Short mmCIF file of C-alpha atoms and ligand atoms in Angstrom, two decimals:
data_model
loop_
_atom_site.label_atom_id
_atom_site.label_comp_id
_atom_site.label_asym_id
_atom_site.label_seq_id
_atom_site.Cartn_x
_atom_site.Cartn_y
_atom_site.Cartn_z
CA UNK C 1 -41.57 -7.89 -10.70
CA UNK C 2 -38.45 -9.55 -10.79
CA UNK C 3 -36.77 -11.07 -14.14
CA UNK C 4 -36.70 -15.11 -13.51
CA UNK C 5 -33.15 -16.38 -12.47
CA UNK C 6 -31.87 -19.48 -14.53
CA UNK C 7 -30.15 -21.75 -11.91
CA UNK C 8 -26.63 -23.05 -13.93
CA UNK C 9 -24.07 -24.53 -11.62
CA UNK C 10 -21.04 -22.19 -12.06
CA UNK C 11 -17.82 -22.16 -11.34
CA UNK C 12 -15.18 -19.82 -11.15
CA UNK C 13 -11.57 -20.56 -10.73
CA UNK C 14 -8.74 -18.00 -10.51
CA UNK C 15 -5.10 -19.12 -9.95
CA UNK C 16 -3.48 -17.19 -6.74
CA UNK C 17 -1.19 -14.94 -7.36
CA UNK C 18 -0.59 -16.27 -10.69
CA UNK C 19 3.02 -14.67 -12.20
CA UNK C 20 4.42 -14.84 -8.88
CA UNK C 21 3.83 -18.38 -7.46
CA UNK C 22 5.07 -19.66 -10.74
CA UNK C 23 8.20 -18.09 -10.02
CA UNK C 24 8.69 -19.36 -6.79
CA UNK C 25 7.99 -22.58 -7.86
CA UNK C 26 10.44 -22.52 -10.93
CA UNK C 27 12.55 -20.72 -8.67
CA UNK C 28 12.92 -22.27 -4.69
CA UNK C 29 14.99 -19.39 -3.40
CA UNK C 30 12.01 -17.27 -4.28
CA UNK C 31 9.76 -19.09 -1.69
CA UNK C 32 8.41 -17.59 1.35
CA UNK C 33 9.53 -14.04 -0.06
CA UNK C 34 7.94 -10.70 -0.87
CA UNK C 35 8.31 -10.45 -4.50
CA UNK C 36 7.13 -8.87 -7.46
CA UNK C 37 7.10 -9.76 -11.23
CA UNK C 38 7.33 -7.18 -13.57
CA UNK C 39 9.65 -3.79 -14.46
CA UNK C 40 11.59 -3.88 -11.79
CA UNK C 41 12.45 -0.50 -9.25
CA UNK C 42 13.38 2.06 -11.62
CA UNK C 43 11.58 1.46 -14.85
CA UNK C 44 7.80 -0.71 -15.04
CA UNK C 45 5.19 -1.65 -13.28
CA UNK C 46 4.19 -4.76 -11.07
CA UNK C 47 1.98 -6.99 -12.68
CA UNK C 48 1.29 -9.04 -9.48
CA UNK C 49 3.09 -9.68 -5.91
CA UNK C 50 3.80 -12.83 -4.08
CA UNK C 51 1.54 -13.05 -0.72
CA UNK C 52 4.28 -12.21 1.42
CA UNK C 53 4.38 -9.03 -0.73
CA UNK C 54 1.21 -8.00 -0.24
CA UNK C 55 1.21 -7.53 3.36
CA UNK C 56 3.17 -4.41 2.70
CA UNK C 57 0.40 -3.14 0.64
CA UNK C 58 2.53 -4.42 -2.66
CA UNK C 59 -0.48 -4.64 -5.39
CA UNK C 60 -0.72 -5.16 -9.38
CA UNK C 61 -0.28 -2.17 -11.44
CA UNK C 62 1.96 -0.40 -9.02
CA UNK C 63 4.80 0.90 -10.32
CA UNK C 64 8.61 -0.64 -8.92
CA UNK C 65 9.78 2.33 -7.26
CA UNK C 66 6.85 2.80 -5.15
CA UNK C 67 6.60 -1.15 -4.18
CA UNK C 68 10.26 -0.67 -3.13
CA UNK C 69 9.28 2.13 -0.95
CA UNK C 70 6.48 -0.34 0.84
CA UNK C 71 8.67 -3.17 1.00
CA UNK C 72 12.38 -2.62 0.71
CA UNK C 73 13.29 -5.67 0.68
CA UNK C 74 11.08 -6.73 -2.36
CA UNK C 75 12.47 -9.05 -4.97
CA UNK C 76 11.90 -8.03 -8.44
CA UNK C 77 12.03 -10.52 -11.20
CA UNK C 78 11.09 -10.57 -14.93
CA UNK C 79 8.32 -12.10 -16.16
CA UNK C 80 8.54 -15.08 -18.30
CA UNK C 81 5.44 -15.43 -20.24
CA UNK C 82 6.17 -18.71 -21.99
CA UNK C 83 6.29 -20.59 -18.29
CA UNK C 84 2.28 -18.65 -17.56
CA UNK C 85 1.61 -19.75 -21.06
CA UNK C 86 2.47 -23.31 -20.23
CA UNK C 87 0.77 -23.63 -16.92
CA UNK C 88 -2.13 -21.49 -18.23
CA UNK C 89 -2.84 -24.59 -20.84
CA UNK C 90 -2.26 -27.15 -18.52
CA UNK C 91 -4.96 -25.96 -16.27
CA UNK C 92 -7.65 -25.41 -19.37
CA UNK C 93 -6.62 -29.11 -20.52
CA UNK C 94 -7.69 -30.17 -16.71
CA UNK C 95 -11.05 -27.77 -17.36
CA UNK C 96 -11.68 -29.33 -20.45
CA UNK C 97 -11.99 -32.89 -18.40
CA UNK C 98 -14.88 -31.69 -16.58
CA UNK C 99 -16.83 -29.47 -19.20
CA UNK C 100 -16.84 -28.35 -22.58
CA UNK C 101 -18.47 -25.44 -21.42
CA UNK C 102 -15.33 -22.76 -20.41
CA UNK C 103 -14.69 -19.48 -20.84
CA UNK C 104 -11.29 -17.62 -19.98
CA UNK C 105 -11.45 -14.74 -19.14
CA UNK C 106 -7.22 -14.45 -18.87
CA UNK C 107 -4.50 -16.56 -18.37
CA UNK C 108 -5.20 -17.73 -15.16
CA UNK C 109 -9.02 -17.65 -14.46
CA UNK C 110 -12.24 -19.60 -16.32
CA UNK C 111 -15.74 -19.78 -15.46
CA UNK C 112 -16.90 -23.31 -16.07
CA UNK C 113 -20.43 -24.58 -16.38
CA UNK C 114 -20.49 -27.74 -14.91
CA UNK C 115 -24.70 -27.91 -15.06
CA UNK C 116 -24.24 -31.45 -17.25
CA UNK C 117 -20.45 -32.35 -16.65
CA UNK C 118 -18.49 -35.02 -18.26
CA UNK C 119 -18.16 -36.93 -14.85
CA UNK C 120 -22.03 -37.29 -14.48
CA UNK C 121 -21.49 -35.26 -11.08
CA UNK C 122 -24.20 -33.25 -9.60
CA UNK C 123 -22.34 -31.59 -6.83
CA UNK C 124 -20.01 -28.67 -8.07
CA UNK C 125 -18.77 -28.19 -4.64
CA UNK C 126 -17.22 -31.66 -5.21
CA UNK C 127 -16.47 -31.03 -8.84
CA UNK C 128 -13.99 -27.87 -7.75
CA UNK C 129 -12.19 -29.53 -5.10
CA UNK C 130 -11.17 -32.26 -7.44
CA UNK C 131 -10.18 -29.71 -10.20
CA UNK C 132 -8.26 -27.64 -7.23
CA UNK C 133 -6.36 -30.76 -6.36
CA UNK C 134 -5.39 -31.60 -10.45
CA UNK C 135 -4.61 -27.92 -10.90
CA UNK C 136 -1.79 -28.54 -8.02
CA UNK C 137 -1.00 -31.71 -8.87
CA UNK C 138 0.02 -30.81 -12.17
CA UNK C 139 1.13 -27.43 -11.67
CA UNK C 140 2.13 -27.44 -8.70
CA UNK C 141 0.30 -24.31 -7.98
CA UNK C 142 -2.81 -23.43 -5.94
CA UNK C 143 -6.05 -22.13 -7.22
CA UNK C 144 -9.24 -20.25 -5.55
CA UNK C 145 -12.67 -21.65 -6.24
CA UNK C 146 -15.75 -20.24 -6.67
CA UNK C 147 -19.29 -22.01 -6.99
CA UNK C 148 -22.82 -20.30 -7.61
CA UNK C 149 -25.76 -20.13 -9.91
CA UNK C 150 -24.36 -17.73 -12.01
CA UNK C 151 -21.42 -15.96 -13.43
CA UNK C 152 -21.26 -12.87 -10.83
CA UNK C 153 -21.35 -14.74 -7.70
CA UNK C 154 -19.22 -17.38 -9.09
CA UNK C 155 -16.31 -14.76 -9.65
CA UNK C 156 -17.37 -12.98 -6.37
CA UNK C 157 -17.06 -16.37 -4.43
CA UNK C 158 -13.57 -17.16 -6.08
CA UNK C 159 -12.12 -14.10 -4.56
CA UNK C 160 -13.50 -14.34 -0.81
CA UNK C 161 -10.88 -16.77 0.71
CA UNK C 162 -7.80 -16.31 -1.23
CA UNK C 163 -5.66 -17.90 -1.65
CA UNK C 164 -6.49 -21.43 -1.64
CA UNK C 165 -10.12 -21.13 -0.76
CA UNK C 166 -13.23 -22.62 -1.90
CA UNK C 167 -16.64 -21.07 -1.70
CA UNK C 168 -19.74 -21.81 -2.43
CA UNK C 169 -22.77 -19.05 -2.88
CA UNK C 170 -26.17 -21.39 -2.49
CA UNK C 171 -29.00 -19.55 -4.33
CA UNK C 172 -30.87 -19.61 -1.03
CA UNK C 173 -28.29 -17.86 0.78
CA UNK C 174 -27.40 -15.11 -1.90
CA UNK C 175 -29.90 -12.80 -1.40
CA UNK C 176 -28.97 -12.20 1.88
CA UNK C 177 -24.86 -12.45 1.04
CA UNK C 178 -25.70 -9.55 -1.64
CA UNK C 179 -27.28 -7.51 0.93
CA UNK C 180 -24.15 -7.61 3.28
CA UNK C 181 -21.26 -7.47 0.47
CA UNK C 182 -19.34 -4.56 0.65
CA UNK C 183 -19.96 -2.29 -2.76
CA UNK C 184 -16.41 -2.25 -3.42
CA UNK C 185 -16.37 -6.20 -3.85
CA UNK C 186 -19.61 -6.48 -6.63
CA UNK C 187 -17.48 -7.59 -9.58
CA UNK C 188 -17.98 -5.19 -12.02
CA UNK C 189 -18.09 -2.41 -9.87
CA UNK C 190 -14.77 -0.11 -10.16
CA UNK C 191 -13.14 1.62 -7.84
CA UNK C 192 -14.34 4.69 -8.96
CA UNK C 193 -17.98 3.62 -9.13
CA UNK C 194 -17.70 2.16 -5.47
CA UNK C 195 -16.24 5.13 -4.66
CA UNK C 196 -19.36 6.83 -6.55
CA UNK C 197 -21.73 4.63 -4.19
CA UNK C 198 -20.22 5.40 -1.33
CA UNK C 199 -20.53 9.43 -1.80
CA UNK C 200 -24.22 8.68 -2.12
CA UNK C 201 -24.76 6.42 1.14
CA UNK C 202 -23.96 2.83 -0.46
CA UNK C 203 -22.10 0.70 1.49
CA UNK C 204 -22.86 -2.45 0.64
CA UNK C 205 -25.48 -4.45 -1.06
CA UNK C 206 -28.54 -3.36 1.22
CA UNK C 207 -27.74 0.50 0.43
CA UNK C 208 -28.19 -0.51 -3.12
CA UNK C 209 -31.08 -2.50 -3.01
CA UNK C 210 -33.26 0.80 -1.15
CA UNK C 211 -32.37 2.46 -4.92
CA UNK C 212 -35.11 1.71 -7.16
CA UNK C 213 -34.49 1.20 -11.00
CA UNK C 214 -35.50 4.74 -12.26
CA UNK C 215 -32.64 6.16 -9.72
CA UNK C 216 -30.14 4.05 -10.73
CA UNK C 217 -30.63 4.22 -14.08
CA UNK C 218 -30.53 8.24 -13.49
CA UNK C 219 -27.67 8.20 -11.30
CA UNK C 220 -25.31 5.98 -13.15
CA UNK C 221 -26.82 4.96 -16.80
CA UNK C 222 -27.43 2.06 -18.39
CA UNK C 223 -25.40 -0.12 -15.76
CA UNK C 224 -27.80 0.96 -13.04
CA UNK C 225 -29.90 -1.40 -14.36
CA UNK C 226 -27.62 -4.14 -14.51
CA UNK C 227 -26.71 -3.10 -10.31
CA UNK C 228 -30.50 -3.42 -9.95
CA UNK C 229 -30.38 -7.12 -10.67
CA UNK C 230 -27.40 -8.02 -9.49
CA UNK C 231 -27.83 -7.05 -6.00
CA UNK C 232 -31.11 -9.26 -6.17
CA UNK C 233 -28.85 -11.84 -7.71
CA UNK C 234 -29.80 -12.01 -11.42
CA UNK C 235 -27.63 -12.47 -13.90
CA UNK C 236 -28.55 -15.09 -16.76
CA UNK C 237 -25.31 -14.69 -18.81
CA UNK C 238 -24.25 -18.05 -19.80
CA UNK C 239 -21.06 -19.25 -19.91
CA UNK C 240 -19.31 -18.94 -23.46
CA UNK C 241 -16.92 -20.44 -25.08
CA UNK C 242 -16.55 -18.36 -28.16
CA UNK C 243 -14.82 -15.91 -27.31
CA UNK C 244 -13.47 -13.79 -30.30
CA UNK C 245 -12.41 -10.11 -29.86
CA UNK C 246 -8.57 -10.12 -28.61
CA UNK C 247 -7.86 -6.68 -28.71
CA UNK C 248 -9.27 -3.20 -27.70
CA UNK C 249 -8.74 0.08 -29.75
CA UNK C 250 -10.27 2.81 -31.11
CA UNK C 251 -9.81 4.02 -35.32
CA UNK C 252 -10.83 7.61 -36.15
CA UNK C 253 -12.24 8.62 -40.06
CA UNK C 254 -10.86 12.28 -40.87
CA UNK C 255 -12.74 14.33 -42.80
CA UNK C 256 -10.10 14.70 -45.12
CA UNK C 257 -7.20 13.26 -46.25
CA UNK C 258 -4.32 14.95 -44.89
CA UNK C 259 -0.37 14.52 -45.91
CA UNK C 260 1.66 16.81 -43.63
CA UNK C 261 3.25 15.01 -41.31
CA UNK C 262 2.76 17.74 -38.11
CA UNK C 263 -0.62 17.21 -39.10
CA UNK C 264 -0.52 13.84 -38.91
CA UNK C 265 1.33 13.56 -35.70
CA UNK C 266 -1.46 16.21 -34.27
CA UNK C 267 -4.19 13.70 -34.83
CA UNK C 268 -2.41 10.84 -33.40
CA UNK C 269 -1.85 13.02 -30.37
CA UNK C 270 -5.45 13.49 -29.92
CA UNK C 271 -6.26 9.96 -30.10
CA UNK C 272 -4.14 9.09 -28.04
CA UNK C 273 -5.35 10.03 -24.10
CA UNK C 274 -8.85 8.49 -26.00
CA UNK C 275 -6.96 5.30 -26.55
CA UNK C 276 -4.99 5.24 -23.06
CA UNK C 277 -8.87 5.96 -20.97
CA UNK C 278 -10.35 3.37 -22.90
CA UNK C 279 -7.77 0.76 -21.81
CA UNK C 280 -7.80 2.53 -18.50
CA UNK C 281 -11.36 1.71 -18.31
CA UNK C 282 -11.71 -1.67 -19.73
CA UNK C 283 -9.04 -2.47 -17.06
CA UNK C 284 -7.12 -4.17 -19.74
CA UNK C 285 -3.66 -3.68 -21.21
CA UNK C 286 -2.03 -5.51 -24.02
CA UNK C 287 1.50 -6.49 -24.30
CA UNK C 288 1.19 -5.28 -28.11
CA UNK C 289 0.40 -1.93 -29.29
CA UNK C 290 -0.40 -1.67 -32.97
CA UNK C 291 -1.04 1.63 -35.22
CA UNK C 292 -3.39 1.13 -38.25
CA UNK C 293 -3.36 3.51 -41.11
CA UNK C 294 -5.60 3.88 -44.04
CA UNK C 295 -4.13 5.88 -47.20
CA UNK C 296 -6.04 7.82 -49.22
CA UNK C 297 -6.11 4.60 -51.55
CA UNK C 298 -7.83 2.76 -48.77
CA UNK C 299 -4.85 0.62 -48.43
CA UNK C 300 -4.40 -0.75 -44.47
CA UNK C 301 -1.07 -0.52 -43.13
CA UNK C 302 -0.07 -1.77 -39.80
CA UNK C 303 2.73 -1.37 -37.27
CA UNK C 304 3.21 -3.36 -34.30
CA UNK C 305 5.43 -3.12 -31.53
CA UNK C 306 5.52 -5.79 -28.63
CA UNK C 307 6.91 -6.27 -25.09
CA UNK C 308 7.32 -8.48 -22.78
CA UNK C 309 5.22 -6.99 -20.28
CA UNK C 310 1.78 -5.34 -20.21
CA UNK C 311 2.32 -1.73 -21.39
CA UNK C 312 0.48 0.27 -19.32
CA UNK C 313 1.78 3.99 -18.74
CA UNK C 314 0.56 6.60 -20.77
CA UNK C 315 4.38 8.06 -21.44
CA UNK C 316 5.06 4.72 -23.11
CA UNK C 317 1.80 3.93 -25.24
CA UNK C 318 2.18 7.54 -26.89
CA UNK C 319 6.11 6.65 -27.16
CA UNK C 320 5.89 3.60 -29.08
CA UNK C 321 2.88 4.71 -30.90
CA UNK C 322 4.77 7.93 -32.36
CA UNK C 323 7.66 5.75 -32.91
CA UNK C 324 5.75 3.67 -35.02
CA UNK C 325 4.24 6.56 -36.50
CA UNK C 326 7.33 7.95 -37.83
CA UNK C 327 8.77 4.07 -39.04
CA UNK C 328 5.51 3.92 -40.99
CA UNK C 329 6.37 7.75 -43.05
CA UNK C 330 7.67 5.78 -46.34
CA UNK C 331 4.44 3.57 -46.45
CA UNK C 332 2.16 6.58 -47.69
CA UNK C 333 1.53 9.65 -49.29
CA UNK C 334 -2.16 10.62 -47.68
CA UNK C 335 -4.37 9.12 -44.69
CA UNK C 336 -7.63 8.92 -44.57
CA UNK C 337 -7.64 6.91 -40.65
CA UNK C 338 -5.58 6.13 -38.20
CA UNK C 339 -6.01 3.42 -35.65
CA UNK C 340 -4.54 1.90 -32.32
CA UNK C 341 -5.05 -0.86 -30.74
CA UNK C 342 -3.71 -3.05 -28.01
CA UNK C 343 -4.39 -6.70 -28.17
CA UNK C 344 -1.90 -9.83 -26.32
CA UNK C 345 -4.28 -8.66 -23.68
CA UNK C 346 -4.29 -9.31 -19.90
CA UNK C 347 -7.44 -10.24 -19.92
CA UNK C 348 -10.02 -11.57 -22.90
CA UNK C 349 -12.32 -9.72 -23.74
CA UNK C 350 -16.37 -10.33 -26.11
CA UNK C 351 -18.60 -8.63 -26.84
CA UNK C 352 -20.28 -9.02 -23.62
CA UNK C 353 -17.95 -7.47 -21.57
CA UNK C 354 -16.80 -5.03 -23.91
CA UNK C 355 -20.71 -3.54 -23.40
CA UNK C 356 -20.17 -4.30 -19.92
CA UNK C 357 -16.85 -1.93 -19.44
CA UNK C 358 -18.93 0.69 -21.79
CA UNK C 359 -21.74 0.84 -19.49
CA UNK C 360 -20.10 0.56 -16.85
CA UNK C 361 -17.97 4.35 -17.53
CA UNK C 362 -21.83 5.92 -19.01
CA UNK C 363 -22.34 8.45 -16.76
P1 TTP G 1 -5.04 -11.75 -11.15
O1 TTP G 1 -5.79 -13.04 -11.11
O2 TTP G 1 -5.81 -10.48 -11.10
O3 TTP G 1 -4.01 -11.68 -9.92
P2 TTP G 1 -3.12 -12.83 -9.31
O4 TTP G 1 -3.41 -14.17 -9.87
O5 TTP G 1 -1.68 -12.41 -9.40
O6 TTP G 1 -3.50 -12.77 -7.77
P3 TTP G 1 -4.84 -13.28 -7.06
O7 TTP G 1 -4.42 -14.35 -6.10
O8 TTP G 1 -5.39 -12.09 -6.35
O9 TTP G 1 -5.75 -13.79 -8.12
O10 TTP G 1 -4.13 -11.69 -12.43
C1 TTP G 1 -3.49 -12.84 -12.98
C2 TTP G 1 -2.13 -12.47 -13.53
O11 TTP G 1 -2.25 -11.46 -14.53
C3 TTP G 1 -1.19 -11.90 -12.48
O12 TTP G 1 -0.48 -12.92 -11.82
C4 TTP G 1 -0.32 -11.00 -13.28
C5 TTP G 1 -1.15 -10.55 -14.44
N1 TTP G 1 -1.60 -9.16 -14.24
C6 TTP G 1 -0.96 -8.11 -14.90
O13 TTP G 1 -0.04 -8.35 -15.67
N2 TTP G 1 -1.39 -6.83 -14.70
C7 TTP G 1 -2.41 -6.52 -13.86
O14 TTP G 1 -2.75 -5.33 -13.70
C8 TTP G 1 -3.08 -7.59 -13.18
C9 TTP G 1 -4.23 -7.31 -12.25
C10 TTP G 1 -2.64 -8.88 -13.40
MG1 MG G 2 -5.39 -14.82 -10.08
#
């Protein structure tokens, strides 16, 4: 028995290689070469690479020196959040023409549920192109569509013909697109999960559909159940616009107060590489990195630290947060917790997908 599908009309749009193609349009020189916003060669990461860059393999996340090695002639250049900020609002303002129904899920993608729409259109096909050509017109920068029934193929779709692209999933044609997707491009399916799949004989989306729900859900928790109706192309999330968590950390309760400060330090250092997975997992890095501590009065004191890129190497989240550790040594006598937490996130996160991320790493 299959769950009954509600039939929404989706979509998802995702700027192209958003950091970089502002730059090259702020920034002419820039155009037509292989560059990369972030760190730079020595120090830092890339947070994304022009087109031209990626032929050489040049991806997000990689860090400068090795992006250097793939592509020596690489541009690096710093990223300027203000100008994403800017262009990120312009494009929800154009959203907000067509539906009040959006949800970010970063600065440069949305799913939109254009079901009733404010221009009384009942083609979405017809409804993206016109957003595409606003999103250029006023930005000047080019965006990848996708259009489906729901929220997974909608994403999937928007990432088939980048850049630029447009693609539309009909319901009548998804069963059959699930069955011959590659595993490794189910959104919400990790690299390490595909990589999982693969080890046991799944390929793609017929592999996974032979697997019935008890085997799943044995193999690979909770989420096997969600990969059960996915690859039959259920998924009744709606779209929502309330999206309220904006930052990912974990807090830890000690059993005691304690007051010496190696012992203090001791327990930081053991929440840390728990902190630095679970941002690992969630995919997600913040540009802020906060430590919360609770004295033995239950008073809350924070430190924050914040950069101008997306702090993602273990070396410098346990940096800062012993940094901030030892700033903080005046506030109090005793803790009781300590806390981290990133948040100025890469990507938003609710409730939703914070179960999502969980289930996804239960097994
Ligand atoms: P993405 O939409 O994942 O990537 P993109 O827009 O650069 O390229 P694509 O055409 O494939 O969509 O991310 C949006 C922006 O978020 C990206 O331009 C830079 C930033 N970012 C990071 O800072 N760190 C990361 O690890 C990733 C994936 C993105
Ligand atoms: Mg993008």
């Amino acid at each position: 028995m299959s769950k009954r599908q509600i039939h929404r009309k989706i979509i998802h749009i995702d700027m192209d290689a958003f950091f970089a193609s502002v730059e090259q349009r702020d920034f002419p020189e820039l155009r037509g070469k292989p560059i990369a916003v972030g760190g730079g060669e020595h120090r830092g990461v890339t947070t994304t690479a022009s087109y031209e860059a990626r032929v050489y393999g040049v991806r997000s996340a990689m860090p400068g020196w090795k992006a250097k090695q793939l592509c020596p002639q690489l541009i690096f250049v710093t990223p300027r959040f203000q100008a994403y900020k800017e262009a990120s609002n312009q494009i929800h303002a154009i959203f907000e023409r067509y539906t009040h129904l959006i949800e970010p899920l970063s600065l440069d993608e949305a799913f939109l549920d254009v079901t009733e729409n404010k221009m009384g259109e009942p083609l979405a096909v017809e409804l993206a192109k016109r957003i595409k050509i606003e999103v250029f017109e006023a930005t000047g920068l080019s965006c990848s569509a996708g259009i489906s029934y729901c929220k997974f193929l909608a994403k999937t779709a928007s990432d088939l013909q980048k850049p630029n692209g447009l693609t539309l999933i009909h319901p009548e044609k998804a069963e059959q697109f699930l069955e011959e997707l590659p595993i490794e491009k189910f959104y919400g399916v990790g690299k390490v999960t595909a990589y999982k799949m693969q080890h046991y004989g799944i390929f793609k989306g017929a592999d996974l559909k032979n697997w019935s729900k008890i085997a799943l859900a044995k193999r690979f928790g909770k989420v096997g159940l969600f990969y059960y109706d996915i690859v039959r192309g259920i998924d009744n999330r709606p779209v929502r616009n309330d999206r309220k968590r904006k930052s990912l950390g974990i807090e830890r309760t000690l059993d005691e107060n304690i007051s010496e400060e190696h012992e203090i330090e001791a327990v930081l250092g053991r929440l840390l590489p728990r902190f630095y997975a679970r941002l690992q997992k969630a995919d997600n890095f913040g540009r802020t990195i906060t430590l919360k501590i609770k004295t033995g009065d239950f008073v809350v004191i924070t430190r924050s630290r914040t950069k101008d890129y997306y702090i993602n190497s273990q070396e410098e989240i346990n940096e800062i947060a012993m940094q901030l550790l030892r700033e903080s040594r005046n506030a109090y006598e005793n803790v009781r917790l300590l806390g981290l937490a990133a948040s100025n996130l890469h990507k938003a996160v609710d409730d939703d997908a914070e179960e999502w991320i969980q289930l996804k790493f239960d097994f």
